[in-house]
Structures are given as structure tokens and as C-alpha cells.
Coordinates of C-alpha atoms and ligand atoms in Angstrom, one line a residue:
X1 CA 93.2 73.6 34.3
X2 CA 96.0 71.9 33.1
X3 CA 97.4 68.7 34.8
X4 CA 100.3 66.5 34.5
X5 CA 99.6 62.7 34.1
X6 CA 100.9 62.2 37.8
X7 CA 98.2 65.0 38.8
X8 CA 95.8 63.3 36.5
X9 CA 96.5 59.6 38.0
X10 CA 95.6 61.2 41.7
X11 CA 92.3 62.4 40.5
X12 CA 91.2 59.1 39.0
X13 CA 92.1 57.5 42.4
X14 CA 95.3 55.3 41.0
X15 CA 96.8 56.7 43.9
X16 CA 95.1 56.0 46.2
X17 CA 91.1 57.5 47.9
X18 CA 92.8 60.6 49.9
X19 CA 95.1 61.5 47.3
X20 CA 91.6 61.5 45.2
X21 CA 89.8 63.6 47.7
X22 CA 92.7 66.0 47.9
X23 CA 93.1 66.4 44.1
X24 CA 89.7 67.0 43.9
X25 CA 89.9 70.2 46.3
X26 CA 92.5 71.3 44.7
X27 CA 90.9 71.3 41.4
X28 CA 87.9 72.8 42.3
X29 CA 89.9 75.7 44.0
X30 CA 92.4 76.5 41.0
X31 CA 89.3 76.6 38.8
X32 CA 87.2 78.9 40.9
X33 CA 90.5 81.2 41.1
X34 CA 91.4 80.6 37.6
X35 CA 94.5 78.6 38.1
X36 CA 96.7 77.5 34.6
X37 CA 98.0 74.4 36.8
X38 CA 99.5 73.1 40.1
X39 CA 102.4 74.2 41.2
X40 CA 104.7 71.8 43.5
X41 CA 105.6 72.8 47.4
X42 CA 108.2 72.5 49.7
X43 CA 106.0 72.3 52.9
X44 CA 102.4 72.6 54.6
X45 CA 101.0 74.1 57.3
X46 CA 97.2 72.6 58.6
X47 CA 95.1 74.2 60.7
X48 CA 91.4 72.7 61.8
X49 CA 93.4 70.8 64.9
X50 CA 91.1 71.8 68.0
X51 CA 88.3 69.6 68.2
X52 CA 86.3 73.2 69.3
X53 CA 86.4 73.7 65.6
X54 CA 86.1 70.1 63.7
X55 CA 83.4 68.4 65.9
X56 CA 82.7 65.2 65.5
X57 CA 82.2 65.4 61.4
X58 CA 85.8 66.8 61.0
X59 CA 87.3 63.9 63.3
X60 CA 85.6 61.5 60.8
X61 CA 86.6 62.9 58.1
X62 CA 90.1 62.9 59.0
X63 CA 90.0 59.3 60.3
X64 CA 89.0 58.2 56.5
X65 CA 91.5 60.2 54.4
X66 CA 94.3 58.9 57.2
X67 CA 93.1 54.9 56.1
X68 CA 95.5 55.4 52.8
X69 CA 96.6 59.0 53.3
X70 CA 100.5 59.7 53.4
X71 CA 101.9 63.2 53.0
X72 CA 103.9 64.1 50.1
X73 CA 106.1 67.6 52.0
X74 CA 107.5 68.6 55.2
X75 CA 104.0 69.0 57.2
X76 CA 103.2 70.6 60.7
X77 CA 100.6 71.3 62.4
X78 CA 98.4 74.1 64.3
X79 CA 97.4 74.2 68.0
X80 CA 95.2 71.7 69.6
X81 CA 92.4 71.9 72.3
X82 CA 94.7 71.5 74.2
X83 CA 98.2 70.7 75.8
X84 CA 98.5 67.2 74.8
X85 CA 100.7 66.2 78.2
X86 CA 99.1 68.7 80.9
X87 CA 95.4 68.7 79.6
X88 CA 94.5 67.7 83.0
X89 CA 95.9 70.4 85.0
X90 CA 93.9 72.7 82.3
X91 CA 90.9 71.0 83.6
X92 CA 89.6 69.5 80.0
X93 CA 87.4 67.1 80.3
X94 CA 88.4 63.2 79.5
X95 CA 86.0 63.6 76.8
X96 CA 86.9 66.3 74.5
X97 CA 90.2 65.2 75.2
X98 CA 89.6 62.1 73.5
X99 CA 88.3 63.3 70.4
X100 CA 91.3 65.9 70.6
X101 CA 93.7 62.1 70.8
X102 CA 92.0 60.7 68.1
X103 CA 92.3 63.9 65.7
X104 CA 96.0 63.9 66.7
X105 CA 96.5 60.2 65.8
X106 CA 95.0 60.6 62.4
X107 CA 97.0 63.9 61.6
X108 CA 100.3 61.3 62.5
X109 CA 99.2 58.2 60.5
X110 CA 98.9 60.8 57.7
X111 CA 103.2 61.1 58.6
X112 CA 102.2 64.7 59.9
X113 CA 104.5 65.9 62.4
X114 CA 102.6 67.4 65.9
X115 CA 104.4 70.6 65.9
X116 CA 101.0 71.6 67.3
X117 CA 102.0 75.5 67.0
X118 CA 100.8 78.8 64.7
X119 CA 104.7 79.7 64.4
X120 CA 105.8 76.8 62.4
X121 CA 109.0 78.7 61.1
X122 CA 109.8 78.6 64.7
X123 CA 109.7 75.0 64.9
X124 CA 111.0 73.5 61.9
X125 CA 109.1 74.2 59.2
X126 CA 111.1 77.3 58.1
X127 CA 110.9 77.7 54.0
X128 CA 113.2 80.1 51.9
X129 CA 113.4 83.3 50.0
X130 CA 110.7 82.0 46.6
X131 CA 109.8 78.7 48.2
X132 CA 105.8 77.6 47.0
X133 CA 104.3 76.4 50.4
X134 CA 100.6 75.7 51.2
X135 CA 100.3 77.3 55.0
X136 CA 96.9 77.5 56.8
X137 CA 96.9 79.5 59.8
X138 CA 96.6 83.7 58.8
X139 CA 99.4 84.7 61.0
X140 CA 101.7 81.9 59.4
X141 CA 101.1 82.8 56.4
X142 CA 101.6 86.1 56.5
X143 CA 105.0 85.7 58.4
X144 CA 105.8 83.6 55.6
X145 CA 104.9 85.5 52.6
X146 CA 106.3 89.0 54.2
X147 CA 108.9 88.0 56.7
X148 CA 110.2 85.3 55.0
X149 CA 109.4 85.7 51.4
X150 CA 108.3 82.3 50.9
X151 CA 104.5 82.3 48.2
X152 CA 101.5 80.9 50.1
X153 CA 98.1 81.4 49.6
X154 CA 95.8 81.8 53.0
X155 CA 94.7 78.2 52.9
X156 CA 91.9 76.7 54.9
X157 CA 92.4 73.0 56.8
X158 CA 90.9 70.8 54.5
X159 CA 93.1 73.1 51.6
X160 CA 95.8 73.1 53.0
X161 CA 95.8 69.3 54.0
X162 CA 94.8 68.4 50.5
X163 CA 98.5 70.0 49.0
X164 CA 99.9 68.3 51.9
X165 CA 98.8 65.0 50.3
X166 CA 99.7 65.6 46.9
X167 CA 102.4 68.2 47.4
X168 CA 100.7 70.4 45.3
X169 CA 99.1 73.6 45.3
X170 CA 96.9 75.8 42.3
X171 CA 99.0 78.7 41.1
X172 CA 97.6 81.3 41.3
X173 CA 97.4 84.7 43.8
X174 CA 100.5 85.1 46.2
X175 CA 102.5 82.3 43.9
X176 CA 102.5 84.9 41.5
X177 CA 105.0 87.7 41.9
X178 CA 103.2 90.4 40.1
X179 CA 100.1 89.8 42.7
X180 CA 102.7 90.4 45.6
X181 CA 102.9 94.1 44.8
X182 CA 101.7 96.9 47.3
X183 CA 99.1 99.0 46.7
X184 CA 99.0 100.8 49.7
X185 CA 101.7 103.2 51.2
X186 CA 100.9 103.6 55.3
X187 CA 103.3 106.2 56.8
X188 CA 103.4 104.9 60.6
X189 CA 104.8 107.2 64.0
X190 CA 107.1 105.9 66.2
X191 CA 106.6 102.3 67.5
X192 CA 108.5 101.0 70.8
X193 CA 107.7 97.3 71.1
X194 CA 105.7 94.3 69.8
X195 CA 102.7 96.1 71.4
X196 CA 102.6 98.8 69.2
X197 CA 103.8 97.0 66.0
X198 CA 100.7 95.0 67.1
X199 CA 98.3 97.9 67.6
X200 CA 99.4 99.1 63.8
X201 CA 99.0 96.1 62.5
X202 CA 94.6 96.1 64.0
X203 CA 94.6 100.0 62.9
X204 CA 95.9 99.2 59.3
X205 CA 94.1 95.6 58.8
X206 CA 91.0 97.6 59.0
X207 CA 92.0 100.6 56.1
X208 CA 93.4 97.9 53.8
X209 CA 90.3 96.4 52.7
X210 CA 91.8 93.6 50.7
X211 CA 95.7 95.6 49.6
X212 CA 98.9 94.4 50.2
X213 CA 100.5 97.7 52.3
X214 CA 103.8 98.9 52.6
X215 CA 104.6 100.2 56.1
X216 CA 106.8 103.5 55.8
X217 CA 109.2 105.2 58.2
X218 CA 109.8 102.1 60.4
X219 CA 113.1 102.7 62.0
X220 CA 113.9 99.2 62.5
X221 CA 112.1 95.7 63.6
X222 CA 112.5 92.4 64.8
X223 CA 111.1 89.0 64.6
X224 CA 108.5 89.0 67.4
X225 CA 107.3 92.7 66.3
X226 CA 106.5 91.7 62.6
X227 CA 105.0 88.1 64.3
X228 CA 102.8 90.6 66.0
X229 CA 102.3 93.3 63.3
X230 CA 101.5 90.4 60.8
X231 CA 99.1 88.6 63.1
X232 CA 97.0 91.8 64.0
X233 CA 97.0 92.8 60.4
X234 CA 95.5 89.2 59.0
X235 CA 92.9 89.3 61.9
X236 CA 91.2 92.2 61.3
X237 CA 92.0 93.0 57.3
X238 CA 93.1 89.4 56.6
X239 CA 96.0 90.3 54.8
X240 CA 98.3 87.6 53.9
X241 CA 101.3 90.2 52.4
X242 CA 103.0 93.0 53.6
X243 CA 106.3 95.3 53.1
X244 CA 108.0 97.0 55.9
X245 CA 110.1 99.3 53.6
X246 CA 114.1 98.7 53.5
X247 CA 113.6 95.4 55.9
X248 CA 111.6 92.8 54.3
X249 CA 112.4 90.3 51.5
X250 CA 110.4 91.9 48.8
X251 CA 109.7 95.9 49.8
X252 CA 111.4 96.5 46.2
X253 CA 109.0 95.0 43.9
X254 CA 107.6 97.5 41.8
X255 CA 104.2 98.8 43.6
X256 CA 100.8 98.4 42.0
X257 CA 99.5 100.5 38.9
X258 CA 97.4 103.3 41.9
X259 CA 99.0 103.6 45.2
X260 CA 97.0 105.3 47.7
X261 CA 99.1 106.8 51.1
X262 CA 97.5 107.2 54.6
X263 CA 99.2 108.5 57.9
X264 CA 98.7 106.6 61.0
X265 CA 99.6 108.9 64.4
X266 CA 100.4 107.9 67.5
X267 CA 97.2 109.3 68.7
X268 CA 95.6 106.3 66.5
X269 CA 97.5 103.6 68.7
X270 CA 96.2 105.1 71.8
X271 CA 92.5 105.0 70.6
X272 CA 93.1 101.4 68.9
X273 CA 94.2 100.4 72.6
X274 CA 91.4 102.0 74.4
X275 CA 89.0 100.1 71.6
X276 CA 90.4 97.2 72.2
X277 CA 90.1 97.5 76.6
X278 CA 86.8 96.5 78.5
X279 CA 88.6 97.6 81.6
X280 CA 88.1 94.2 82.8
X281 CA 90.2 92.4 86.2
X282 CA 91.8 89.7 84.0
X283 CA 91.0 85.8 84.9
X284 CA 93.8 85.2 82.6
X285 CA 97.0 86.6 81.8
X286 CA 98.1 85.5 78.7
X287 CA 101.6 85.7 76.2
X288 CA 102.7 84.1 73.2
X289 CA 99.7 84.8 70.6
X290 CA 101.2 83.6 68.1
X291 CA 103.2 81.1 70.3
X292 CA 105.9 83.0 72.2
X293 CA 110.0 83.0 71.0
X294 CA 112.4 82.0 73.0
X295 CA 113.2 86.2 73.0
X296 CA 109.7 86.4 74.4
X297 CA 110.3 83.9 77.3
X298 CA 113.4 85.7 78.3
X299 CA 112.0 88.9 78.2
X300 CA 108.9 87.6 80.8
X301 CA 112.1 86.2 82.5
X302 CA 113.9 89.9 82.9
X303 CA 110.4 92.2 83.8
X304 CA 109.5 89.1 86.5
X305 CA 112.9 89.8 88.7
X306 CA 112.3 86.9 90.5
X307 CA 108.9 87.9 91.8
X308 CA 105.8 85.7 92.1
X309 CA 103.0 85.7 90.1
X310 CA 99.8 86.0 91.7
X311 CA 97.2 85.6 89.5
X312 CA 96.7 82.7 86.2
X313 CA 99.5 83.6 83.8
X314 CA 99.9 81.2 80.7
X315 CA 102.8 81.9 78.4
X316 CA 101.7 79.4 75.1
X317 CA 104.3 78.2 73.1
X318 CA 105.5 75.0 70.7
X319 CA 107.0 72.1 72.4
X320 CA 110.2 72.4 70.4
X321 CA 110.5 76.2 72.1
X322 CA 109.6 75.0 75.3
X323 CA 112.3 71.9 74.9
X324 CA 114.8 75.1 74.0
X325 CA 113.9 76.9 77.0
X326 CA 114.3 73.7 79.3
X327 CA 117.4 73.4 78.1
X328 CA 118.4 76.6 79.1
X329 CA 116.9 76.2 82.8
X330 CA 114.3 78.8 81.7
X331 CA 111.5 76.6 81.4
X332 CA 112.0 75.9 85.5
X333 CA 112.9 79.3 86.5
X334 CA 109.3 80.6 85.2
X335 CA 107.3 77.7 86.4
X336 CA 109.0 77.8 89.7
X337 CA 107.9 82.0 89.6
X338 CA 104.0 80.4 88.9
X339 CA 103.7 81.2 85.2
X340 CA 101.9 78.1 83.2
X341 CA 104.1 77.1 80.0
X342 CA 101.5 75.6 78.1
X343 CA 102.0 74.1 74.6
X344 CA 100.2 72.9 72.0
X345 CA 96.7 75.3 72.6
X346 CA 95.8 78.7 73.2
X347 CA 93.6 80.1 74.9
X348 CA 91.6 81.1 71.5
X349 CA 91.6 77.6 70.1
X350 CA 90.8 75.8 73.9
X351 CA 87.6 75.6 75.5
X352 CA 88.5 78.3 78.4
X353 CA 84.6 79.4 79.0
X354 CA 84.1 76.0 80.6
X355 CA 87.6 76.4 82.8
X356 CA 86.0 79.5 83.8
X357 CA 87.9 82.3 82.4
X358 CA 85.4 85.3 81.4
X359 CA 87.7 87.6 80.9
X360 CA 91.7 87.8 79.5
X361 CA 94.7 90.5 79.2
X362 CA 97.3 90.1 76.4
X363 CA 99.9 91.8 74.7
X364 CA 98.8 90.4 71.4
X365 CA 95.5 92.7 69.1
X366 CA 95.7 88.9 67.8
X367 CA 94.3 87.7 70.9
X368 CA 92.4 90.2 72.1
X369 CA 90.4 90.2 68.9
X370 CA 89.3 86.8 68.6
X371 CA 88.9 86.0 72.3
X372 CA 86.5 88.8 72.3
X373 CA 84.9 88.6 68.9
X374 CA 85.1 84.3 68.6
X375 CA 85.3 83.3 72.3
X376 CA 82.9 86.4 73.8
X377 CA 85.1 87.2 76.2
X378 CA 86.1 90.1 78.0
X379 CA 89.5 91.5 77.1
X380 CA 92.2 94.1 78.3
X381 CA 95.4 95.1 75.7
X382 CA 98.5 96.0 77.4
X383 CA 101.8 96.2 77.4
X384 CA 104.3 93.2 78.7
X385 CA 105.8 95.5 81.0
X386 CA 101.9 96.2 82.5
X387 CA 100.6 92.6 82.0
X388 CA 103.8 91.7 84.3
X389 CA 103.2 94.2 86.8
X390 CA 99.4 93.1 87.0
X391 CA 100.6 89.5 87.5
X392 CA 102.2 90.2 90.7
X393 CA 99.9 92.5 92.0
Ligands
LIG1 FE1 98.2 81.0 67.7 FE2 96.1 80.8 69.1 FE3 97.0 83.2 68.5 S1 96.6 79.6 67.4 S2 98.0 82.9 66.5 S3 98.1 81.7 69.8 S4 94.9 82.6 68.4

């Protein structure tokens, strides 16, 4: 793999041990994906926050790349364990939520910002049409690559944090415009809301097996349907690219050499929701997988009509959202109405089991997929209209 002298320089360790360690991953991933050279980015995204997922090994780790480690891009961060300024009223033990500070402090000294949030574009870190980025975090990434049009692979943590260092990433896959070519045409019915678009996007993650698709027929779509559509997709296919045709950046690039076509009926949502349904009584209500727009928030806001919620209702978003929504006295109107505005976490990446919750409702196949298939919990789909009405119940 070819390497300027600067890129050389890191790997000898001129510049430094976690520039060294970073080059070194980066290295051995262009060779085993047959990368000609690096190719420089505008920003990263890092995932591997929660100290569920690092343990004690990954807080180590982090502590000795951050004793020389500065970041080269624009670099944000993924949800925590939890929200870093109410952790106590979600009932985290002073314990994990030391190792969860100390991760935190290491991610800044690295000059990492703690966006602490899965919709980055949403909180700063919002690239352009063609821009190389290194995003972890699968329903980033493929919010960037489709939504956006920006080229990321679907990095991992240490990946991810590695280009972050050097502000580099091997070229190779989605960096390369011929790989962001469809190969698969899905012909979808009518979708009303989010909930469909998220409902397609679990249906057609599993009949991708590995192809970028391009979603026919969709009449129109907005941001927090394709941030659902994108999410389902990459959990259950992990897809990093799609097309919605005559809406995204890219639905004209020429398709793949075979293109194969599949229908998806309504009747397919209906069983994907019913597959996806334990008929459970929900400990926790939950919105914003990923983290909740502002849109989102006023749309909880508007179904509410001033009524109170009755049972555990989190909405999860990034602080920078939630400072938006303060601003705009929305923030206080659904806390006042008992909904939780948590930030920084999920429900997914926090340890609910030991606060109790067995069993969740979402909006988001996101959501209900891992918390079932990661967190073993029991899960209900629905609509935001239902989960509302449950709420108040
Ligand atoms: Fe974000 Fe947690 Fe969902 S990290 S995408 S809200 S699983």
C-alpha cells in the first residue's frame, strides 16, 4: 500500500505512540481490503463510548493512546452509558458511572468533542455532497453515505478513532464511486410515516444480503423517515448505502452490471410489525432511536395535547438538540407533561436490565431489534400516534 512520507513518519512513531498505533490499524485494514493508499477526511465519527461495550480493557486502552493522542479532523462522538448530567436519576450506579467519566475524559484529552449522539449530522458534524469521512455508528453512516452523499466506510471504534488521529482513512469500498452503485431495485407500497419507512427498511435489510438497493415508487420523504429507513436497514442487512429514487444525492449513478427487482406489499409491513411485537405491557416507552430531531420532539409535543404521561417515557436525544428545544420552551413543556429528555445514552447502549426495564415499545425496528436481540428484552413496535396513546393510558 502506498504511503506518503507524512503517512510513513506516523508509522515509525516520529509522530508520536497513538499516531503509531492508529497508522498501524489503518494499514492493516487497507491491506486486508486491498487499498492503493489513504485517502484524507474531513471528519470522524467513534463509536465504542458505553462502558457496557469497552469494559475495563477498552477504558485502558483509550487512557494510553489519549497520553500523546490529538485528533487531526472535526471528531464526535457516540452515546454513552449514560446521561452524563442526570445519570443519577437513571439510577446508574456510582461505579459504572465512573468508568463511563473516565472514558469520556480520555475521548476529550484526545480534542474529541462529547456530542455523545448516533445523529452526528444533527449536531455538528454535518459533511457535504463527496466529502471522505471515517463514521462508526451503522445508522450514521448510512445517513451519511445515502442521505447526504458524503463516502464512509462502516468503521468500527478503534477504526474509526485511528483516522480520527491521523486524519486518514484506506481507500477503498464506499470511497470509491463505482462501489456506490445499486444492485438491487425494491419496488415499495405506500408508506405513511417514519414507522413504515422503518418497517421497509427491517423487511429489505434482510433480502439485501450484502447490495446496495434502490427503493422505487417512494412518493416523497423526509429527514426523520430516511433516519429511520437507513437505521432499520443497517441493523438487520448492515447496509451502509442506499438510493431512494429521484430524492437522494446519488439515485443516478449508473446501477450495477445484474440488477435484480423484488416487490415489497403492504401486507409485508403488517407481518414485519407483528414479527417484531411480543405483545408485551411496555416498562419503557421509548423515542428518538437514532436520537430524536427537533421535528420528532414537536411532533411528541402535538399527539400529547397537553396530557400526562402515565407510564416511563424517555425521548433520547443529543444535548445540542435538547439545548434547541430548551430554547424554544419545548424542552419544559414535555418534562412538565412527565416525558424524560435523556441525552447522551439509549436505552440500547445503557445498562436498563439492572434499572429494571424487561420489556420496551418504540417506534424505531432500530430499537426494537437490538433491545431484543443485544439486550434480551421484550419488545412492542408501534406507531407514535399508539406509543402516545399507551403513555397516557
Ligand atoms: Fe442511537 Fe442507541 Fe439507536 S445509539 S441508533 S439510539 S441504538
Amino acid at each position: 500500500m502506498y504511503l506518503t512520507r507524512e503517512e510513513e513518519k506516523m508509522l515509525k512513531g516520529e509522530m508520536g505512540y497513538a499516531k503509531q498505533v492508529a497508522m498501524e490499524i489503518l494499514l492493516a485494514l487497507g491491506e486486508i481490503y486491498g487499498a492503493e493508499k489513504m485517502v484524507l477526511i474531513k471528519s470522524a465519527q467513534i463509536s465504542g463510548v458505553s462502558y457496557m461495550n469497552l469494559g475495563e480493557a477498552g477504558v485502558e486502552w483509550l487512557e494510553e493512546l489519549s497520553t500523546d493522542g490529538k485528533v487531526e479532523v472535526y471528531t464526535t462522538l457516540n452515546p454513552a452509558g449514560m446521561d452524563i448530567e442526570r445519570w443519577r436519576e437513571m439510577s446508574i450506579s456510582r461505579e459504572f458511572a465512573e468508568k463511563q467519566i473516565r472514558i469520556t475524559n480520555a475521548y476529550t484529552k484526545m480534542g474529541i468533542h462529547l456530542t455523545l449522539t448516533c445523529t452526528p449530522y444533527l449536531a455538528g458534524n454535518k459533511p457535504s455532497l463527496g466529502d471522505h469521512i471515517a463514521w462508526a455508528e451503522s445508522s450514521a453512516v448510512v445517513y451519511a453515505n445515502s442521505v447526504i452523499g458524503a463516502r464512509t466506510n462502516r468503521e468500527g471504534g478503534p477504526s474509526a478513532l485511528a483516522s480520527a488521529l491521523t486524519g486518514r482513512t484506506p481507500y477503498y469500498g464506499l470511497h470509491i464511486t463505482e462501489n456506490r452503485a445499486y444492485s438491487l431495485r425494491i419496488n415499495v407500497p405506500n408508506l405513511r410515516d417514519e414507522y413504515d419507512f422503518a418497517l421497509l427498511g427491517y423487511i429489505s435489510g434482510k433480502l439485501c444480503k450484502g447490495r446496495i438497493p434502490m427503493f422505487s415508487r417512494v412518493e416523497s420523504a423526509n429527514q426523520v423517515e430516511l433516519k429511520a429507513l437507513g437505521a432499520a436497514l443497517a441493523s438487520t442487512g448492515g447496509i451502509a448505502m442506499f438510493h431512494v429514487e429521484g430524492l437522494t444525492p446519488e439515485y443516478m449513478l449508473p446501477p450495477q452490471d445484474r440488477v435484480e427487482e423484488i416487490d415489497i406489499e403492504e401486507g409485508d409491513l403488517k407481518n414485519a410489525a407483528e414479527e417484531l411485537n411480543d405483545n408485551v405491557e411496555p416498562d419503557l416507552i421509548f423515542i428518538g432511536c437514532p436520537h430524536a430531531s427537533l421535528e420528532e420532539l414537536i411532533m411528541v409535543m402535538q399527539r400529547l395535547r397537553d396530557r400526562i404521561v402515565k407510564k416511563e417515557m424517555w425521548i433520547c436525544v443529543s444535548r445540542s438538540i435538547k439545548g434547541l428545544a430548551e430554547e424554544l420552551g419545548i424542552y419544559q413543556k414535555l418534562e412538565r407533561l412527565g416525558v424524560k429528555i435523556v441525552c447522551d445514552t439509549c436505552p440500547i447502549v445503557a445498562p436498563i436490565s439492572s434499572l429494571g426495564v424487561k420489556s420496551i415499545a418504540t417506534n424505531s425496528a432500530k430499537g426494537v431489534w437490538y433491545s431484543r436481540n443485544l439486550n434480551k428484552v421484550k419488545v412492542k413496535i408501534a406507531r407514535l400516534t399508539d406509543l402516545i396513546e399507551e403513555a397516557v393510558r
